[in-house]
XYZ file of C-alpha atoms in Angstrom:
211
model
C -17.433 -6.846 31.083
C -14.028 -6.534 29.350
C -11.101 -5.976 31.683
C -9.875 -2.405 32.049
C -6.965 -1.757 29.685
C -7.791 -4.722 27.450
C -9.630 -2.745 24.771
C -6.544 -1.731 22.710
C -5.245 -5.308 22.875
C -8.574 -6.813 21.845
C -9.116 -4.288 19.074
C -5.693 -4.993 17.603
C -6.275 -8.746 17.878
C -9.549 -8.364 15.976
C -7.955 -6.218 13.270
C -5.124 -8.723 12.859
C -7.654 -11.554 12.751
C -9.727 -9.730 10.132
C -6.638 -9.373 7.959
C -5.870 -13.087 8.219
C -9.458 -14.211 7.616
C -9.903 -11.899 4.616
C -6.597 -13.113 3.246
C -7.605 -16.748 3.674
C -10.982 -16.197 2.000
C -9.634 -13.874 -0.678
C -12.680 -11.641 -0.273
C -14.645 -9.631 2.262
C -17.353 -12.318 2.335
C -16.499 -13.185 5.924
C -18.572 -12.910 9.070
C -17.942 -11.288 12.403
C -18.057 -14.794 13.875
C -15.251 -15.911 11.538
C -13.099 -12.988 12.643
C -13.940 -13.367 16.332
C -13.088 -17.081 16.210
C -9.713 -16.304 14.636
C -9.056 -13.692 17.347
C -10.096 -16.069 20.129
C -12.966 -13.896 21.373
C -16.741 -14.096 21.236
C -18.764 -12.471 18.423
C -20.508 -10.398 21.090
C -17.177 -8.932 22.210
C -16.228 -8.178 18.597
C -19.499 -6.296 18.168
C -18.902 -4.502 21.461
C -15.622 -3.066 20.182
C -16.541 -2.336 16.555
C -20.328 -2.337 16.305
C -20.428 -4.030 12.907
C -18.293 -5.980 10.480
C -18.162 -2.949 8.185
C -16.637 -0.801 10.928
C -14.064 -3.501 11.672
C -13.128 -3.743 7.981
C -12.661 0.020 7.759
C -10.417 -0.098 10.835
C -8.437 -2.881 9.141
C -7.793 -0.624 6.137
C -6.792 2.203 8.465
C -4.403 -0.142 10.236
C -2.726 -1.137 6.967
C -2.335 2.504 5.965
C -0.966 3.513 9.371
C 1.631 0.750 9.309
C 2.674 1.622 5.771
C 2.999 5.278 6.711
C 5.068 4.501 9.833
C 7.391 2.252 7.846
C 7.775 4.910 5.156
C 8.603 7.662 7.653
C 11.292 5.506 9.293
C 12.806 4.533 5.937
C 12.862 8.112 4.640
C 14.582 9.379 7.778
C 17.418 6.922 7.177
C 17.913 8.029 3.546
C 20.299 10.900 2.756
C 19.756 11.770 -0.908
C 16.731 12.054 -3.209
C 17.763 8.848 -4.996
C 18.142 6.988 -1.705
C 14.728 8.259 -0.653
C 13.208 6.889 -3.849
C 14.730 3.499 -3.131
C 13.409 3.671 0.429
C 9.845 4.254 -0.793
C 10.133 1.380 -3.264
C 11.580 -1.025 -0.706
C 8.955 -0.185 1.919
C 6.224 -0.980 -0.603
C 7.547 -4.534 -0.832
C 8.637 -5.166 2.739
C 7.824 -8.510 4.329
C 4.705 -7.332 6.167
C 3.159 -5.556 3.188
C 4.068 -8.367 0.782
C 2.756 -11.197 2.980
C 0.200 -13.358 1.103
C -2.679 -12.519 3.461
C -1.924 -8.792 3.238
C -1.855 -8.857 -0.550
C -5.108 -10.827 -0.645
C -6.690 -8.330 1.740
C -5.589 -5.341 -0.354
C -7.098 -6.929 -3.472
C -10.330 -7.646 -1.609
C -10.504 -4.011 -0.522
C -9.953 -2.844 -4.109
C -12.874 -5.008 -5.226
C -15.011 -3.626 -2.399
C -14.119 -0.068 -3.448
C -16.298 -0.541 -6.530
C -19.296 -0.647 -4.177
C -18.184 1.222 -1.053
C -17.413 4.928 -1.220
C -15.673 4.858 2.152
C -13.393 2.006 1.105
C -12.620 3.795 -2.155
C -11.720 6.947 -0.204
C -9.100 5.104 1.850
C -7.563 3.516 -1.238
C -7.387 6.924 -2.908
C -5.484 8.152 0.167
C -3.013 5.281 -0.278
C -2.539 6.041 -3.989
C -2.003 9.758 -3.337
C 0.544 9.109 -0.591
C 2.536 6.722 -2.756
C 2.541 9.132 -5.691
C 3.458 12.071 -3.445
C 6.344 10.200 -1.820
C 7.765 9.222 -5.220
C 7.192 12.618 -6.783
C 8.811 14.621 -3.983
C 12.260 13.226 -4.746
C 11.828 12.684 -8.475
C 11.330 16.448 -8.799
C 14.825 16.909 -7.400
C 16.188 14.704 -10.183
C 13.979 15.464 -13.189
C 11.926 18.265 -14.713
C 8.436 18.452 -13.235
C 6.618 16.927 -16.207
C 9.075 14.024 -16.486
C 8.923 13.478 -12.713
C 5.134 13.206 -12.916
C 5.358 10.501 -15.585
C 7.971 8.459 -13.750
C 6.037 8.695 -10.480
C 2.867 7.464 -12.174
C 4.760 4.653 -13.877
C 6.557 3.520 -10.717
C 3.325 3.572 -8.702
C 1.559 1.558 -11.403
C 4.425 -0.947 -11.413
C 4.238 -1.366 -7.641
C 0.484 -1.969 -7.772
C 0.881 -4.302 -10.753
C 3.506 -6.386 -9.003
C 1.115 -6.807 -6.087
C -1.449 -8.229 -8.490
C 1.146 -10.555 -10.036
C 2.148 -11.747 -6.571
C -1.458 -12.768 -5.894
C -1.284 -15.226 -8.819
C -0.138 -18.383 -7.113
C 1.143 -19.802 -10.417
C 3.405 -16.817 -11.117
C 4.651 -15.366 -7.821
C 7.337 -12.685 -7.789
C 9.529 -12.379 -4.707
C 10.318 -9.268 -2.709
C 13.830 -8.687 -4.056
C 12.763 -9.373 -7.659
C 9.895 -6.890 -7.328
C 12.225 -4.235 -5.906
C 14.767 -4.872 -8.681
C 12.148 -4.554 -11.441
C 10.896 -1.248 -10.064
C 14.429 0.068 -9.536
C 15.364 -0.923 -13.109
C 12.416 1.074 -14.437
C 13.324 4.174 -12.443
C 17.046 3.856 -13.225
C 16.401 3.535 -16.965
C 14.397 6.753 -17.093
C 16.800 8.645 -14.851
C 19.692 7.542 -17.058
C 17.800 8.642 -20.156
C 17.320 12.082 -18.666
C 20.970 12.317 -17.585
C 22.099 11.536 -21.131
C 20.207 14.557 -22.433
C 22.413 17.400 -23.772
C 20.339 19.763 -21.638
C 21.233 17.902 -18.462
C 17.853 16.321 -17.951
C 15.779 19.484 -17.986
C 13.950 18.527 -21.152
C 10.976 16.163 -21.063
C 12.166 12.998 -22.793
C 9.109 11.040 -21.735
C 6.442 12.796 -23.776
C 5.001 10.828 -26.729
C 6.738 11.656 -29.988
C 4.814 13.790 -32.491
C 6.643 12.169 -35.401
C 4.702 9.482 -37.234
């Protein structure tokens, strides 16, 4: 029998091992034995704690989301202005833990799995909504609502796109470069709005009707 008090430690070790194994394989085509071996426990103990590989993979997604949320909360508390809060959200998205090769590979594997698994898709939708909400909350303090929506969507798409680029071993983009690219995008649109004669209350991001 497992020692009393060891369950949280073992569960975390298995989740961490799942993240590493998925990252190494670049897919979810791993076995409970692979994960248990990486964690230094028996497959039987892994099944005891999680029941099945699918349940362990879902807990791994939850763990990634919890860590991202904790990091975001801490970063936002340290920011004082809407613009600083935007930068905090951007920087957290590219912090060392989230931008580690195995974490990026795991995220991409989960996105692929979401095409087949409704539960996996649901967790990734939660991630996308949180990111958009965090960006939008402070963009609305700086831009009209419709412009804020467009910039939030664009910044979120850029963050996700840079993750994909980072997974290409032949064309990696570092943490600071990824932050700078996203900041440049946001700064350019904020500057465009500030240059408006109406003080940024007009939507300058809608497609032109002139042909």
